[in-house]
Each structure stands twice: as C-alpha cells, then as structure tokens.
Amino acid sequence: MRIDLHTHSRASDGTQSPAEVVALAAEAGLDVLGLTDHDSAAGWAEARAAADSAGIVVVPGIEISTKHQGAGVHLLAYVPDPTHPGLTAELDLILAGRSGRLAAMLAQLREAGVHIDEPEVMRQVGEAKAIGRPHIADVLVAKGYADDRADAFDSWLNWGRPGYVTRYASDTRAMVRLVTAAGGAAVVAHPWGRGSRRVLDLPTLASLQADGLVGIEVDHQDHNGTEREGLRVIARELDLVSTGSSDFHGEGKVDHELGCNLTDPAQYERLLEAAAHNAAKAAGVAGPAVVRPGPSVQVE
Ligand code: AMP
Ligand code: ZN
Ligand code: FE
Ligand code: FE
C-alpha cells in the first residue's frame, strides 16, 4: 500500500485542481491520498468525487496555521467534522487573517519598488479560499521580479524580506483540542521544518499528546536524515503515530513529488482508528440529548 497523507490543491496554494491531484496520485501508483489544503475543506468534495473513478482512497484533511510560544506550527487535521461550529469559526479567523494582510504586503512591496496590485493577485488566487504567499509569488514570477516561487520567497516574501507581514494563527494546543472535539485526528506537520525545532521537543509533544495529539509527520522533505531519526525515536517513545508525506503543491514546490515520502500502512490504520474514536466521542457528546432506555439499570 502506497500512502501519501499531505498534499495541496488549488483550494489553497497548489497548482492543480483537487480532481487533478487525485488523478495524478493514481498515476503515481498511490492507494491512499490525503488532501490537506491550508485552513480550508473547500477541496474535499471534488477530491472525494474523483476518488472513485481514480480507484484510490481520499483522506480529507486540513493543514491548519497555528502557533506555539510564538513559533508557527502547521497542524494536520484528518477527517474532522468540517461543519463543527468551533472549528469553522477558528478557520474563518485564519482565512480572514490571510485575506486581510494582502493590502499591507502589497504596500510594503510597493515601497521596495515592486509594483503588483490586488486584482492581479486575486486572479492568481482564483477559487482558493486560503490566500497565501505562493499566489503573490506566482505574480512576482509572472512579472519578472523573481525566477520561481522559491526565489520569490527568498527575495521578497520570507520573514525579514520587504513583503513579509504576520497574520493570525490559532493557538496550537487549543487547536489540537478543537480538532479532537470535532472528531478529527491531529498530527503535527513537519515538526522540525522551518525552524520549529526550538519549541517542538519531546516534552512539548508529550504535553500536546495529553490534549489529543495523535501523531507527528516524520518523513517530510524539510527533515534531513538525522531529524527523521530523532523524530522517529520520539514517536516511538511517546507512542505517537508517525506519518510520511510529500507536501505536494503541483508545480509550486520542487522536490515534493507525490509519493516521495510514504506512510506505513500500520501507522495509517492507527491514525484512522484515532479519528474514528474521536468521531464517536464527538457524536456522543455533541449529539442530541437522547435518553436511551436500556437494560443497564435494573429497577426492583
Ligand atoms: P503562507 O501560507 O502565506 O504563510 O505561505 C506559506 C506557504 O508557502 C507554504 O504552504 C509553503 O509550502 C509555501 N512556501 C514557503 N516557502 C516556499 C518556497 N521557498 N518555495 C515554494 N513554496 C514555499
Ligand atoms: Zn502551501
Ligand atoms: Fe506546512
Ligand atoms: Fe503543506
């Protein structure tokens, strides 16, 4: 079984539609595909509809922008109830933060001599709910300000560059609880990628696990061999599920081809079990208050 649990489509900042990602996944010989667009479930329906004809299983997820002690943490939420009021409210805040920073970013870029405007970016955003820096990067490339997305980030969009503007992210611990309450399974994406190592050590992961964290993404292109080994040891020690994924973004990210990292089938089964457990619990707690007559109480 070939299982890739973290990919992006045009519902956020990937370059392919959800149906195209599913078709490409089948072509790449995957059996299971996680579609995990940033902060939105907008691509789920299309991906699910495409899954049958492609003959693969789609696991719907969301990669949620959170922060722990000031450091950005991407949290993968697998199969949460996308209509859970607490979760949708928080995702709406994050999406509003993404949209709200655009004008400030463009103003700062203008100061630095880069002239792109909002309609140009919005054409690039298309139907995506989550406006991201990659969309701005694509406009910068199209107008000759950068060679490719990576160059656009290095020159203009990364922290410390002229176009950088911070945006709202949820508290990591609160989001782990919320995803769990919404019947999903929370997994930290690339825990030691992009400078997160400072905060996500074993004690921190153990304490997030106490709040419902199910797993960590171990095999990811942002982790070198030593980091993967270190994370594997932590996963084993804490009995966290360990996943592996491509973080595919279509043509938007080089060296993230579908299936370049895979999740072990036994780990995938554990992830699904955790999600099923949380969903059952969520249904029990959040469902209508039904008094079930049953044989459990014997009245003399
Ligand atoms: P944002 O969501 O606006 O914070 O932008 C972050 C997104 O940009 C993430 O999904 C990354 O995958 C993507 N990204 C970050 N750095 C690069 C890079 N150097 N090249 C391509 N994509 C990048
Ligand atoms: Zn992305
Ligand atoms: Fe990420
Ligand atoms: Fe991602």
PDB file of N, CA and C and ligand atoms in Angstrom, residues 6 8 12-14 38 63 74 98 134 149 247-249 253, ligand 2:
ATOM      1  N   HIS A   6      -0.331  14.123   2.802  1.00  0.00           N
ATOM      2  CA  HIS A   6      -0.267  15.587   2.938  1.00  0.00           C
ATOM      3  C   HIS A   6       0.011  16.196   1.564  1.00  0.00           C
ATOM      4  N   HIS A   8      -1.533  19.443  -1.451  1.00  0.00           N
ATOM      5  CA  HIS A   8      -2.287  20.697  -1.642  1.00  0.00           C
ATOM      6  C   HIS A   8      -2.806  20.808  -3.069  1.00  0.00           C
ATOM      7  N   SER A  12      -6.130  25.692  -2.016  1.00  0.00           N
ATOM      8  CA  SER A  12      -5.243  26.636  -1.304  1.00  0.00           C
ATOM      9  C   SER A  12      -4.148  27.048  -2.274  1.00  0.00           C
ATOM     10  N   ASP A  13      -2.923  26.604  -2.063  1.00  0.00           N
ATOM     11  CA  ASP A  13      -1.825  27.149  -2.862  1.00  0.00           C
ATOM     12  C   ASP A  13      -1.127  26.120  -3.751  1.00  0.00           C
ATOM     13  N   GLY A  14      -1.805  24.997  -4.030  1.00  0.00           N
ATOM     14  CA  GLY A  14      -1.269  24.073  -5.028  1.00  0.00           C
ATOM     15  C   GLY A  14      -1.596  24.591  -6.416  1.00  0.00           C
ATOM     16  N   HIS A  38      -4.539  24.256   2.967  1.00  0.00           N
ATOM     17  CA  HIS A  38      -4.376  25.158   4.098  1.00  0.00           C
ATOM     18  C   HIS A  38      -5.718  25.728   4.564  1.00  0.00           C
ATOM     19  N   GLU A  63      -4.645  21.473   6.643  1.00  0.00           N
ATOM     20  CA  GLU A  63      -3.393  21.888   7.307  1.00  0.00           C
ATOM     21  C   GLU A  63      -3.638  23.257   7.928  1.00  0.00           C
ATOM     22  N   HIS A  74       2.332  24.000  11.851  1.00  0.00           N
ATOM     23  CA  HIS A  74       1.260  23.559  10.954  1.00  0.00           C
ATOM     24  C   HIS A  74       0.674  22.271  11.508  1.00  0.00           C
ATOM     25  N   ARG A  98      -5.544  35.833   6.464  1.00  0.00           N
ATOM     26  CA  ARG A  98      -4.836  35.658   5.196  1.00  0.00           C
ATOM     27  C   ARG A  98      -5.247  36.740   4.200  1.00  0.00           C
ATOM     28  N   PRO A 134       2.317  31.991  -1.750  1.00  0.00           N
ATOM     29  CA  PRO A 134       2.625  31.419  -3.070  1.00  0.00           C
ATOM     30  C   PRO A 134       1.866  32.101  -4.217  1.00  0.00           C
ATOM     31  N   ARG A 149       8.935  30.331  -7.505  1.00  0.00           N
ATOM     32  CA  ARG A 149       8.357  30.555  -6.173  1.00  0.00           C
ATOM     33  C   ARG A 149       9.448  30.650  -5.108  1.00  0.00           C
ATOM     34  N   ASP A 247       3.828  16.560   0.797  1.00  0.00           N
ATOM     35  CA  ASP A 247       3.510  18.001   0.834  1.00  0.00           C
ATOM     36  C   ASP A 247       3.522  18.564  -0.591  1.00  0.00           C
ATOM     37  N   PHE A 248       2.980  17.753  -1.499  1.00  0.00           N
ATOM     38  CA  PHE A 248       2.877  18.116  -2.922  1.00  0.00           C
ATOM     39  C   PHE A 248       2.105  19.430  -3.114  1.00  0.00           C
ATOM     40  N   HIS A 249       2.653  20.327  -3.943  1.00  0.00           N
ATOM     41  CA  HIS A 249       1.979  21.585  -4.284  1.00  0.00           C
ATOM     42  C   HIS A 249       1.877  21.742  -5.808  1.00  0.00           C
ATOM     43  N   LYS A 253       6.183  23.677  -5.944  1.00  0.00           N
ATOM     44  CA  LYS A 253       7.236  23.364  -4.983  1.00  0.00           C
ATOM     45  C   LYS A 253       8.085  22.252  -5.576  1.00  0.00           C
TER      46      LYS A 253
HETATM   47 ZN    ZN B   2       1.251  25.514   0.955  1.00  0.00          ZN
END
